[in-house]
XYZ file of C-alpha atoms in Angstrom:
769
model
C 0.000 0.000 0.000
C 1.126 3.573 -0.617
C 2.188 5.566 2.415
C 2.594 9.316 2.843
C 5.725 9.448 0.707
C 4.958 9.000 -2.964
C 7.829 6.568 -3.562
C 7.434 4.589 -0.347
C 5.269 1.494 -0.119
C 4.447 -0.575 2.948
C 3.463 -4.201 3.334
C -0.212 -4.761 3.993
C -0.758 -6.847 7.138
C -3.112 -9.757 6.459
C -5.233 -11.699 8.902
C -4.255 -15.321 9.483
C -7.076 -16.607 7.260
C -6.078 -14.246 4.447
C -2.485 -15.478 4.629
C -3.664 -19.066 4.407
C -5.802 -18.251 1.371
C -3.049 -16.487 -0.544
C -0.293 -18.967 0.347
C 1.562 -20.104 -2.767
C 3.496 -23.182 -3.771
C 7.191 -22.936 -4.599
C 6.414 -23.614 -8.249
C 4.286 -20.418 -8.394
C 7.017 -18.003 -7.325
C 7.863 -16.913 -10.880
C 4.301 -16.799 -12.196
C 3.394 -13.189 -12.959
C 0.128 -12.910 -14.905
C -0.462 -10.048 -17.350
C 3.222 -9.235 -17.745
C 5.015 -8.830 -21.026
C 7.616 -11.564 -21.494
C 10.015 -9.081 -23.065
C 10.225 -6.943 -19.918
C 12.338 -7.556 -16.824
C 10.371 -9.162 -13.991
C 11.285 -8.081 -10.451
C 10.292 -10.354 -7.554
C 11.028 -9.610 -3.892
C 11.103 -12.447 -1.349
C 10.677 -11.005 2.152
C 11.157 -12.629 5.517
C 12.555 -11.823 8.939
C 16.103 -12.940 9.669
C 16.212 -16.690 10.223
C 12.970 -17.446 8.349
C 14.742 -19.519 5.687
C 15.016 -17.191 2.692
C 18.465 -18.502 1.742
C 17.353 -22.111 2.269
C 14.431 -21.488 -0.087
C 16.831 -20.050 -2.685
C 18.992 -23.170 -2.383
C 15.902 -25.329 -2.872
C 14.912 -23.343 -5.984
C 18.401 -23.930 -7.423
C 18.220 -27.612 -6.546
C 14.782 -27.951 -8.161
C 16.085 -26.200 -11.281
C 19.013 -28.606 -11.503
C 16.463 -31.446 -11.361
C 14.495 -30.089 -14.314
C 11.961 -27.749 -12.703
C 11.692 -24.056 -13.643
C 12.585 -25.052 -17.191
C 11.864 -21.511 -18.444
C 15.353 -20.611 -17.209
C 18.506 -21.847 -18.936
C 20.747 -19.920 -16.519
C 20.440 -19.218 -12.798
C 22.978 -16.895 -11.188
C 22.851 -16.745 -7.386
C 24.780 -14.030 -5.500
C 25.219 -13.522 -1.788
C 25.078 -9.730 -1.433
C 27.642 -9.831 1.393
C 30.230 -11.145 -1.057
C 29.652 -8.763 -3.946
C 28.947 -5.529 -2.119
C 32.377 -4.258 -1.082
C 32.376 -0.510 -1.929
C 35.695 -0.548 -3.801
C 34.759 -3.479 -6.053
C 33.673 -2.853 -9.649
C 32.345 -5.328 -12.203
C 31.015 -5.466 -15.696
C 27.964 -7.687 -16.150
C 30.173 -10.258 -17.909
C 32.649 -10.328 -15.017
C 29.885 -10.671 -12.436
C 28.118 -13.524 -14.234
C 30.987 -15.502 -15.693
C 34.231 -14.637 -13.899
C 32.689 -14.617 -10.432
C 29.856 -17.127 -10.625
C 30.306 -19.702 -13.402
C 34.001 -19.388 -14.394
C 33.747 -21.403 -17.647
C 37.093 -22.714 -18.896
C 36.324 -21.741 -22.478
C 33.652 -20.059 -24.599
C 33.012 -17.151 -22.221
C 32.439 -14.737 -25.105
C 29.915 -17.005 -26.861
C 28.076 -17.777 -23.608
C 27.790 -14.088 -22.731
C 26.525 -13.224 -26.230
C 23.875 -15.946 -25.895
C 22.792 -14.519 -22.511
C 22.469 -11.017 -23.989
C 20.354 -12.350 -26.867
C 18.123 -14.485 -24.592
C 17.570 -12.479 -21.382
C 14.156 -14.112 -20.793
C 15.988 -17.392 -20.084
C 18.070 -15.861 -17.275
C 17.244 -15.732 -13.533
C 19.436 -13.503 -11.338
C 19.122 -14.020 -7.571
C 20.506 -11.470 -5.098
C 20.313 -13.011 -1.639
C 20.408 -10.696 1.395
C 19.599 -7.350 -0.229
C 20.414 -5.545 3.025
C 24.038 -6.528 2.530
C 24.423 -3.860 -0.157
C 26.132 -0.696 1.014
C 23.991 2.437 0.896
C 21.423 0.882 -1.419
C 18.719 3.338 -0.260
C 19.844 5.947 -2.776
C 19.929 4.044 -6.017
C 21.599 6.084 -8.764
C 20.638 6.132 -12.403
C 22.879 3.694 -14.232
C 25.632 5.894 -15.692
C 27.762 3.383 -17.619
C 27.609 3.865 -21.399
C 27.906 0.108 -22.034
C 26.817 -1.399 -18.679
C 26.992 -4.968 -20.020
C 30.704 -4.537 -20.755
C 31.944 -1.508 -18.735
C 33.051 -1.961 -15.128
C 30.879 -0.198 -12.576
C 29.847 -0.572 -8.939
C 27.420 -3.316 -7.971
C 24.952 -0.551 -7.091
C 25.155 0.777 -10.651
C 24.711 -2.718 -12.060
C 21.661 -3.442 -9.899
C 20.208 -0.053 -10.769
C 20.594 -0.816 -14.477
C 18.981 -4.255 -14.043
C 15.982 -2.910 -12.083
C 15.528 0.015 -14.478
C 15.596 -2.436 -17.416
C 18.649 -0.807 -18.991
C 20.695 -3.972 -18.561
C 19.562 -7.414 -19.710
C 15.970 -6.265 -20.206
C 13.681 -9.312 -20.139
C 15.481 -11.278 -17.420
C 13.934 -12.241 -14.070
C 15.324 -10.680 -10.880
C 14.725 -12.251 -7.464
C 15.791 -10.300 -4.354
C 15.597 -11.544 -0.770
C 15.334 -8.992 2.034
C 13.919 -8.381 5.478
C 10.434 -6.782 5.587
C 11.630 -3.576 7.308
C 14.513 -3.003 4.924
C 14.299 0.151 2.802
C 13.049 -1.265 -0.446
C 10.867 1.662 -1.398
C 13.290 3.183 -3.906
C 12.723 0.262 -6.252
C 9.245 -0.893 -5.097
C 7.590 0.855 -8.038
C 9.439 -1.625 -10.274
C 8.451 -4.710 -8.257
C 6.011 -7.080 -9.962
C 5.523 -9.503 -7.087
C 6.253 -9.510 -3.356
C 6.276 -12.766 -1.391
C 6.749 -13.139 2.366
C 7.917 -16.167 4.345
C 6.029 -16.113 7.635
C 7.587 -18.995 9.574
C 6.309 -22.241 11.069
C 2.778 -22.881 12.282
C 2.521 -24.795 15.609
C 2.025 -28.020 13.647
C 5.105 -27.329 11.497
C 7.154 -26.602 14.627
C 6.260 -30.022 15.997
C 7.070 -31.637 12.654
C 10.515 -29.947 12.541
C 11.332 -31.053 16.115
C 10.171 -34.599 15.364
C 12.326 -34.714 12.199
C 15.330 -33.312 14.091
C 15.128 -36.089 16.682
C 13.697 -38.870 14.492
C 16.849 -41.017 14.729
C 17.401 -40.198 18.393
C 16.175 -42.060 21.454
C 15.033 -38.686 22.819
C 12.378 -38.099 20.140
C 9.251 -38.180 22.336
C 10.831 -36.600 25.408
C 12.383 -33.770 23.317
C 9.049 -32.649 21.869
C 7.447 -32.831 25.324
C 10.285 -30.855 26.915
C 10.179 -28.092 24.285
C 6.381 -27.841 24.369
C 6.487 -27.446 28.158
C 8.702 -24.379 27.771
C 6.027 -22.296 26.046
C 8.243 -19.263 25.470
C 10.968 -21.208 23.648
C 8.311 -23.176 21.745
C 6.805 -19.863 20.574
C 10.246 -18.840 19.255
C 10.350 -22.077 17.262
C 8.112 -20.381 14.678
C 11.455 -19.119 13.336
C 13.311 -22.017 11.662
C 16.730 -20.827 12.839
C 15.504 -20.470 16.431
C 13.893 -23.884 16.212
C 17.293 -25.344 15.282
C 18.982 -23.635 18.275
C 16.285 -24.871 20.658
C 16.597 -28.421 19.296
C 20.409 -28.350 19.621
C 20.215 -27.244 23.243
C 17.399 -29.659 24.052
C 19.580 -32.488 22.760
C 22.440 -31.348 25.029
C 20.139 -31.010 28.044
C 18.734 -34.506 27.559
C 22.205 -36.002 27.133
C 23.252 -34.420 30.441
C 20.193 -35.874 32.185
C 18.642 -32.485 32.944
C 14.861 -32.120 32.966
C 14.198 -28.499 31.968
C 15.146 -25.916 29.364
C 16.104 -22.274 30.016
C 13.138 -19.928 30.405
C 14.457 -17.006 28.287
C 16.402 -16.475 25.067
C 19.341 -14.975 26.967
C 19.610 -18.032 29.205
C 19.294 -20.251 26.142
C 22.275 -18.614 24.427
C 24.339 -18.444 27.603
C 23.935 -22.183 27.861
C 24.544 -22.574 24.115
C 27.901 -20.769 24.281
C 28.870 -22.626 27.430
C 28.123 -26.016 25.901
C 29.696 -25.207 22.549
C 32.837 -23.393 23.692
C 33.547 -23.565 27.416
C 32.352 -27.028 28.418
C 35.129 -29.507 29.457
C 37.944 -27.018 28.761
C 41.131 -26.579 30.782
C 41.648 -23.344 32.711
C 44.224 -22.098 30.169
C 41.983 -22.840 27.191
C 38.993 -21.284 28.924
C 40.905 -18.049 29.525
C 42.010 -17.902 25.874
C 38.480 -18.639 24.667
C 37.075 -15.899 26.880
C 39.536 -13.411 25.421
C 38.752 -14.534 21.861
C 35.022 -14.309 22.525
C 35.351 -10.763 23.905
C 37.318 -9.736 20.781
C 34.752 -11.409 18.551
C 31.982 -9.550 20.396
C 33.719 -6.242 19.561
C 33.968 -7.308 15.888
C 30.258 -8.217 15.892
C 29.365 -4.753 17.204
C 31.610 -2.878 14.748
C 29.984 -4.735 11.844
C 26.474 -4.523 13.317
C 26.631 -0.741 13.575
C 27.221 -0.691 9.794
C 24.390 -3.209 9.169
C 26.963 -5.802 8.097
C 27.759 -9.346 9.091
C 30.772 -10.037 6.835
C 34.337 -8.750 6.599
C 37.607 -9.435 4.827
C 39.850 -11.929 6.595
C 42.720 -9.439 6.856
C 40.486 -7.133 8.947
C 39.922 -9.782 11.646
C 41.979 -8.683 14.695
C 44.091 -11.863 14.889
C 44.508 -15.280 13.334
C 43.785 -16.804 16.738
C 40.357 -15.126 16.885
C 39.584 -16.194 13.329
C 40.524 -19.830 14.068
C 38.469 -19.731 17.268
C 35.381 -18.424 15.421
C 35.733 -20.967 12.597
C 36.404 -23.864 14.982
C 33.199 -23.330 16.945
C 31.032 -22.492 13.929
C 30.601 -18.802 14.780
C 32.131 -17.753 11.433
C 31.635 -19.076 7.925
C 34.409 -18.501 5.344
C 33.871 -17.371 1.755
C 35.912 -16.126 -1.199
C 35.492 -12.724 -2.882
C 35.324 -12.714 -6.694
C 38.478 -12.157 -8.740
C 38.579 -10.035 -11.873
C 41.331 -12.065 -13.483
C 43.316 -15.252 -13.034
C 46.396 -13.210 -12.086
C 44.585 -11.397 -9.285
C 45.162 -12.891 -5.848
C 42.064 -14.505 -4.340
C 40.642 -12.665 -1.320
C 38.864 -14.405 1.526
C 36.345 -13.179 4.022
C 34.282 -14.387 6.959
C 30.680 -13.853 7.926
C 28.842 -14.590 11.148
C 27.150 -17.951 10.760
C 23.919 -16.676 12.175
C 22.191 -13.349 12.859
C 21.200 -14.465 16.395
C 24.820 -15.189 17.315
C 25.858 -11.745 16.076
C 23.019 -10.128 18.058
C 24.061 -11.943 21.240
C 27.733 -11.034 20.793
C 26.800 -7.368 20.198
C 24.918 -7.347 23.518
C 27.887 -9.005 25.220
C 30.204 -6.312 23.841
C 27.972 -3.497 25.132
C 27.961 -5.132 28.557
C 31.769 -5.453 28.615
C 32.755 -2.194 26.882
C 34.811 -0.171 29.362
C 34.295 3.037 27.402
C 30.512 2.707 27.753
C 29.255 4.516 30.836
C 26.338 2.979 32.721
C 23.884 5.740 31.854
C 24.696 5.404 28.139
C 23.726 1.740 28.187
C 20.020 2.592 28.065
C 20.225 4.329 24.679
C 20.670 0.933 23.045
C 17.340 -0.369 24.367
C 15.208 1.486 21.781
C 12.186 2.413 23.915
C 12.048 6.009 22.668
C 8.496 6.779 21.601
C 9.037 9.284 18.796
C 12.491 8.685 17.380
C 13.154 5.931 14.883
C 14.432 2.699 16.344
C 18.214 3.123 15.944
C 19.256 -0.512 15.976
C 16.450 -2.288 14.131
C 18.989 -4.310 12.160
C 20.120 -5.843 15.464
C 16.568 -6.366 16.643
C 17.370 -9.040 19.267
C 20.357 -7.183 20.707
C 18.378 -4.971 23.187
C 16.633 -8.071 24.587
C 19.917 -9.923 25.066
C 21.456 -6.825 26.655
C 18.629 -6.466 29.192
C 18.832 -10.177 29.935
C 22.611 -10.191 30.425
C 22.474 -7.220 32.817
C 20.169 -9.224 35.121
C 21.713 -12.681 34.769
C 24.681 -12.406 37.108
C 23.425 -15.299 39.216
C 23.243 -17.629 36.223
C 25.990 -20.287 36.603
C 26.803 -20.063 32.894
C 27.205 -16.267 32.991
C 30.541 -16.511 34.766
C 31.946 -18.931 32.202
C 31.838 -16.124 29.605
C 33.965 -12.961 29.607
C 32.449 -10.601 32.185
C 33.076 -7.603 34.373
C 33.342 -7.373 38.138
C 30.259 -7.739 40.292
C 30.288 -4.090 41.384
C 30.030 -2.827 37.794
C 27.275 -5.330 36.969
C 25.209 -4.227 39.982
C 25.659 -0.599 38.923
C 24.325 -1.376 35.413
C 21.374 -3.229 36.925
C 20.465 -0.178 39.004
C 20.816 2.078 35.958
C 18.420 -0.077 33.930
C 15.947 -0.352 36.823
C 15.937 3.411 37.277
C 15.517 4.011 33.543
C 12.495 1.707 33.205
C 10.943 3.093 36.411
C 11.041 6.603 34.930
C 9.844 5.537 31.489
C 6.465 6.960 30.440
C 5.034 3.619 29.349
C 1.705 5.129 28.279
C 3.472 7.251 25.621
C 5.122 4.305 23.847
C 3.841 3.326 20.406
C 2.840 -0.374 20.052
C 6.188 -1.447 18.512
C 8.205 0.172 21.316
C 5.851 -1.214 23.942
C 6.358 -4.740 22.611
C 10.124 -4.191 22.634
C 9.936 -3.056 26.275
C 7.872 -6.125 27.213
C 10.422 -8.418 25.549
C 13.370 -6.751 27.298
C 11.680 -6.851 30.697
C 10.677 -10.473 30.142
C 14.319 -11.392 29.414
C 15.375 -9.963 32.791
C 12.897 -12.255 34.644
C 13.044 -9.612 37.373
C 9.805 -9.783 39.370
C 9.879 -6.111 40.334
C 10.307 -4.946 36.718
C 7.684 -7.353 35.396
C 5.171 -6.189 38.010
C 6.081 -2.517 37.488
C 5.380 -2.694 33.735
C 2.233 -4.804 34.186
C 0.721 -2.251 36.572
C 1.469 0.697 34.277
C -0.001 -0.640 31.073
C -2.888 1.364 29.638
C -6.323 -0.334 29.924
C -6.860 0.154 26.179
C -4.068 -1.575 24.257
C -4.145 -1.270 20.482
C -1.970 -3.403 18.198
C -3.970 -2.484 15.108
C -1.891 -3.329 12.022
C 1.113 -4.460 14.130
C 2.299 -7.987 13.317
C 2.182 -10.061 16.527
C 4.524 -13.038 16.310
C 4.057 -16.044 18.650
C 6.818 -14.757 21.025
C 5.117 -11.327 21.097
C 1.857 -12.972 22.110
C 3.521 -15.105 24.803
C 5.274 -12.111 26.400
C 2.125 -9.947 26.214
C 0.050 -12.760 27.756
C 2.602 -13.309 30.539
C 2.680 -9.633 31.561
C -1.085 -8.985 31.230
C -1.616 -11.985 33.510
C 0.386 -10.238 36.257
C -1.726 -7.080 36.211
C -4.757 -6.394 38.356
C -6.185 -4.053 35.709
C -8.863 -4.899 33.184
C -7.817 -4.620 29.550
C -9.390 -3.988 26.177
C -7.276 -5.300 23.263
C -7.397 -4.307 19.605
C -5.778 -7.145 17.626
C -7.137 -6.361 14.168
C -4.765 -6.948 11.243
C -2.079 -8.286 13.576
C -1.706 -11.712 11.878
C -2.126 -13.294 15.323
C -2.612 -17.058 15.123
C -5.606 -18.906 16.591
C -3.591 -20.254 19.551
C -2.360 -16.763 20.424
C -5.812 -15.228 20.075
C -7.278 -17.930 22.318
C -4.562 -17.408 24.954
C -5.153 -13.638 25.187
C -8.954 -13.848 25.063
C -9.020 -16.491 27.802
C -7.354 -14.118 30.318
C -9.899 -13.111 32.943
C -8.679 -9.498 33.055
C -9.105 -9.113 29.269
C -12.700 -7.924 29.349
C -13.068 -6.978 25.663
C -11.197 -7.454 22.413
C -11.334 -6.646 18.722
C -9.784 -8.909 16.099
C -10.175 -9.600 12.389
C -13.636 -11.106 11.896
C -12.300 -14.118 9.995
C -9.816 -14.905 12.788
C -12.480 -14.454 15.469
C -14.912 -16.765 13.680
C -12.010 -19.204 13.199
C -11.384 -19.165 16.973
C -15.031 -19.804 17.746
C -15.224 -22.686 15.283
C -12.130 -24.180 16.900
C -13.681 -23.874 20.378
C -16.889 -25.371 19.069
C -15.007 -28.377 17.658
C -13.172 -28.953 20.949
C -16.492 -28.447 22.794
C -15.000 -25.728 25.011
C -18.382 -24.059 25.374
C -17.409 -22.110 28.481
C -14.595 -20.228 26.695
C -16.736 -19.968 23.561
C -19.449 -18.178 25.520
C -16.931 -15.980 27.371
C -15.110 -14.970 24.195
C -18.334 -14.053 22.390
C -19.263 -11.812 25.317
C -15.853 -10.087 25.183
C -15.853 -9.543 21.417
C -16.421 -5.954 20.228
C -17.558 -5.024 16.719
C -18.724 -1.417 17.069
C -17.942 0.658 15.043
C -17.392 -1.501 11.974
C -16.015 -0.218 8.670
C -16.369 -2.439 5.605
C -13.731 -1.583 3.002
C -13.659 -4.765 0.915
C -15.998 -7.515 -0.228
C -14.179 -9.760 2.238
C -15.330 -7.517 5.102
C -18.953 -7.986 4.004
C -18.430 -11.749 3.668
C -16.857 -11.891 7.133
C -19.798 -9.957 8.572
C -22.175 -12.425 6.920
C -20.172 -15.327 8.364
C -20.433 -13.750 11.808
C -24.216 -13.570 11.555
C -24.288 -17.148 10.271
C -22.053 -18.223 13.170
C -24.570 -16.779 15.630
C -27.316 -18.975 14.200
C -25.118 -22.077 14.430
C -24.084 -21.266 17.984
C -27.670 -20.842 19.055
C -28.344 -24.424 18.030
C -25.152 -26.158 19.249
C -24.785 -24.389 22.614
C -28.490 -24.644 23.345
C -28.368 -28.406 22.814
C -25.150 -28.862 24.810
C -25.800 -26.575 27.767
C -29.517 -26.003 27.811
C -28.872 -22.277 27.339
C -31.930 -20.594 25.904
C -30.129 -17.567 24.491
C -26.801 -17.576 22.695
C -26.636 -14.261 20.928
C -23.316 -12.692 20.084
C -23.467 -9.387 22.023
C -21.259 -7.654 19.425
C -23.964 -8.221 16.796
C -26.689 -6.998 19.090
C -24.662 -3.925 20.132
C -23.405 -2.757 16.716
C -24.432 0.888 16.448
C -22.320 2.305 13.629
C -21.625 0.630 10.296
C -19.549 2.372 7.614
C -19.696 1.066 4.072
C -16.676 2.126 2.003
C -16.209 -0.350 -0.834
C -15.861 2.278 -3.550
C -17.498 2.315 -7.008
C -16.051 -1.001 -8.242
C -17.782 -3.192 -5.634
C -20.280 -0.779 -4.069
C -23.500 -2.184 -5.537
C -22.400 -5.816 -5.269
C -21.369 -5.335 -1.642
C -24.574 -3.523 -0.718
C -26.719 -6.327 -2.127
C -24.912 -8.727 0.185
C -25.067 -6.356 3.136
C -28.839 -5.739 3.025
C -29.439 -9.474 3.494
C -27.986 -9.322 7.012
C -28.870 -5.777 8.186
C -31.878 -7.101 10.101
C -29.461 -9.025 12.361
C -28.248 -5.748 13.914
C -31.163 -4.522 16.073
C -29.222 -1.617 17.646
C -27.855 -0.142 14.397
C -28.111 3.653 14.715
C -25.693 4.977 12.092
C -25.451 3.575 8.554
C -22.863 5.479 6.557
C -22.428 4.655 2.887
C -19.267 6.754 3.182
C -19.411 9.985 1.234
C -15.638 9.952 0.708
C -15.636 6.487 -0.896
C -18.181 7.269 -3.626
C -19.685 3.787 -3.452
C -21.909 4.518 -6.437
C -24.787 2.230 -5.382
C -27.129 4.115 -7.736
C -30.889 3.654 -7.977
C -30.657 -0.111 -7.821
C -28.762 0.059 -4.519
C -31.195 2.630 -3.141
C -34.104 0.326 -3.968
C -32.422 -2.714 -2.324
C -31.715 -0.699 0.796
C -35.209 0.773 1.028
C -36.707 -2.727 1.077
C -35.095 -3.470 4.463
C -35.996 -0.144 6.126
C -38.809 -1.737 8.212
C -36.194 -3.889 9.998
C -33.948 -0.922 10.922
C -36.008 0.276 13.859
C -33.083 1.932 15.707
C -31.508 3.735 12.729
C -30.929 7.432 13.509
C -28.422 8.497 10.818
C -28.460 7.437 7.157
C -25.723 8.808 4.903
C -26.268 8.150 1.186
C -24.010 10.937 -0.114
C -22.226 10.700 -3.474
C -23.933 7.523 -4.622
C -25.256 8.527 -8.076
C -28.879 8.314 -6.950
C -31.384 9.853 -9.374
C -35.105 10.625 -9.139
C -35.896 6.912 -9.534
C -33.867 6.021 -6.462
C -35.201 9.021 -4.551
C -38.766 7.858 -5.244
C -38.021 4.358 -3.881
C -36.367 5.845 -0.819
C -39.191 8.320 -0.213
C -41.795 5.553 -0.284
C -39.922 3.556 2.384
C -38.447 6.311 4.589
C -41.505 6.600 6.921
C -40.749 2.996 7.940
C -37.658 4.279 9.818
C -39.229 5.340 13.136
C -35.986 6.666 14.717
C -34.331 8.431 11.744
C -32.971 11.850 12.748
C -30.445 12.664 9.994
C -30.723 11.852 6.275
C -27.959 12.913 3.868
C -28.451 12.724 0.096
C -25.610 15.158 -0.559
C -24.064 15.278 -4.064
C -26.320 12.854 -5.940
C -28.281 13.337 -9.189
C -31.708 14.087 -7.729
C -33.888 16.510 -9.702
C -37.247 18.159 -9.014
C -39.272 14.939 -9.302
C -37.146 13.353 -6.594
C -37.444 16.488 -4.458
C -41.225 16.365 -4.883
C -41.366 12.761 -3.617
C -39.207 13.622 -0.645
C -41.378 16.650 0.115
C -44.503 14.458 0.204
C -43.158 12.156 2.935
C -41.420 14.713 5.179
C -44.508 15.298 7.388
C -44.737 11.543 8.025
C -41.060 11.350 9.131
C -41.750 12.680 12.620
C -38.324 11.761 14.059
C -36.313 13.540 11.295
C -34.287 16.559 12.406
C -31.786 17.167 9.543
C -32.157 16.644 5.777
C -29.211 17.322 3.428
C -29.986 17.528 -0.323
C -27.128 19.863 -1.310
C -25.213 19.514 -4.593
C -27.988 17.740 -6.504
C -29.842 18.997 -9.598
C -32.854 20.470 -7.856
C -34.120 23.735 -9.346
C -36.247 26.473 -7.827
C -39.381 24.366 -8.417
C -38.167 21.452 -6.309
C -36.796 23.833 -3.680
C -40.216 25.508 -3.387
C -41.919 22.114 -2.905
C -39.488 21.164 -0.134
C -40.029 24.551 1.530
C -43.821 24.181 1.386
C -43.529 20.728 2.989
C -41.187 22.086 5.653
C -44.006 24.288 6.990
C -45.856 21.101 7.964
C -42.789 19.696 9.728
C -42.095 21.555 12.989
C -39.868 18.651 14.078
C -37.242 19.350 11.356
C -34.465 21.675 12.569
C -32.303 22.031 9.456
C -32.758 21.605 5.695
C -29.486 21.935 3.755
C -30.582 22.766 0.235
C -27.884 24.691 -1.666
C -27.789 23.497 -5.289
C -25.928 25.078 -8.206
C -29.168 24.802 -10.220
C -31.201 26.941 -7.782
C -30.847 30.689 -8.435
C -29.279 32.326 -5.406
C -32.044 34.891 -5.167
C -34.665 32.119 -4.982
C -32.733 30.287 -2.280
C -32.248 33.494 -0.288
C -35.974 34.233 -0.530
C -36.856 30.721 0.687
C -34.493 31.108 3.633
C -36.256 34.330 4.580
C -39.533 32.403 4.560
C -38.066 29.660 6.798
C -34.843 30.178 8.759
C -34.306 26.401 9.041
C -33.189 26.364 5.392
C -29.398 26.523 5.137
C -27.781 28.235 2.146
């Protein structure tokens, strides 16, 4: 969707059901309907760090080598960390053939074939964030970009702008929050990897342990630690949890760590420090402290890779490679005579995040009061370290984990300094204005406080949460939901939650709704109905009844056909629940209070679906007995026309509570006005009727004038910007004399002479000009 900046686009957050409906198979990734084959196709594959973007790319390449994706004769796959050094320059030929394929002969002929058949070429750039300063893409300046050497940024710019190899397919992988907006206008398809469902988490864990004697006990152990199990939605986190679970079971222990910080403390201890001599342990501690400083220096630049000659010492490099903290790679050479350069990259983003936090804890130059600036709770400023999104959580956890037995096996500072940093953090959070934090910052605070496992801090935050918590449009991952649930549970307050468009899963929604101090909630209709169906299937009628009583619908704004369908499904669900709950519990009434209490309904489908949506809506309007305000949104120009006006007028007798009816800008003519006029007296509570900016002429005005005396509840009538002339205006004025109950008639029309309108206003001051 477009945001305030013309060039910037944001991802639309889908409900869980929407995501399931639009899920695609791997074979559909390159299908772009209604695109010219001769033009470059740009596809962006998005996913948080650790979601498996690179694994998916590997699988695509493997499938291609086995005969799938036969539309491509060439696939070139580049890790952006390796090709993005600022001083490096390439021609397209060098990038494709000298770096990637390195054919022994025929390079010229192969390259000519590629240039002549760009539609048979797929170029993959994995880890788009690895490119230096890619936010400000230049116009490709090379005169012959296929053959001239230029920066990788210039090359990518030329590819995206279709000046180089026009007709090829480009696939980029990136994180969702990365700044892609400079090239989003060129993107033909955006795909997001959203991680494992609870069932997929269990499948992964079972597969990991399938040849182990711990298979059943491992799954049970991980499931019991709900917080770590929630983090298993991320494939890379799932692998870490499985690795540690295996170690724990081998040691005969019966529980897993309760936080991520404890998990990685134990991970580093088991991987590096366990069963070492005192001398080796000291060396490893020193190497780890140096590596932590390297992680921070790279992290500040949004990088995870560096040249080998920039690593502080060979000993540190060997240490990092030995324990799998680094992965080696080779930089491309321009010629056979050029010496090959090697580099190293952190094997995992989580490891780099943890080491960055460790560095901040150990850094002597970092004063205690400056530590808090890295926690990113500021309400108005941009989050400064969003590339290291787990680092603040690890930092908060490490500050409060001095009593952990594994903490002292890592490089650390003296106890006095640690206590001082604890006090600094406690004081900072105590003074924090929690009610001013935006939802993203609030979630970050909850995560950091949860990692400390400090009872005072947890209780302090729980007691200062606002009663109305809105996460509208904020993606809530399973760990977010777990932390939110844990802290809400500690509070004595009652809460109202807005979870619409948060992509919350059914398990998370059920957990939050089941809290006794959550007294009301809003969520996407499809997800809410999905929850109720799930509770119905498990025969949890007590929670089903409680959750229906907590659900809030008012006010409801329908912006798509799906919203109308979801509303219909909600009404249908009420009928089903009446039957099933009545039979099971003997309950005589099982209404959904949200349906009964809906007072304001806005209809904003726009002209494309306005009439179709209204036809579907009128079938269920009778189900909302308290509906007071029906707004067919003047700003949306729904364009329901005369046909829509007729359909709506037929259900007027059922709308006994309706007080405001807005039919502005809907292309209603005299025909529609006549149908409305005939039915309007059937609305016993109507106070305000707006027919602003339609196509009503004098005949329509005459019909409205006839029924005004019968509309005894009406107080305001707006017929401005129609096509009423002085004749119709006179008829409305004559009728107004018989209507002492009407307080205001807005009647300015460009077709009424101003003198006539002024004269009518002098006759009756209730007429507005």
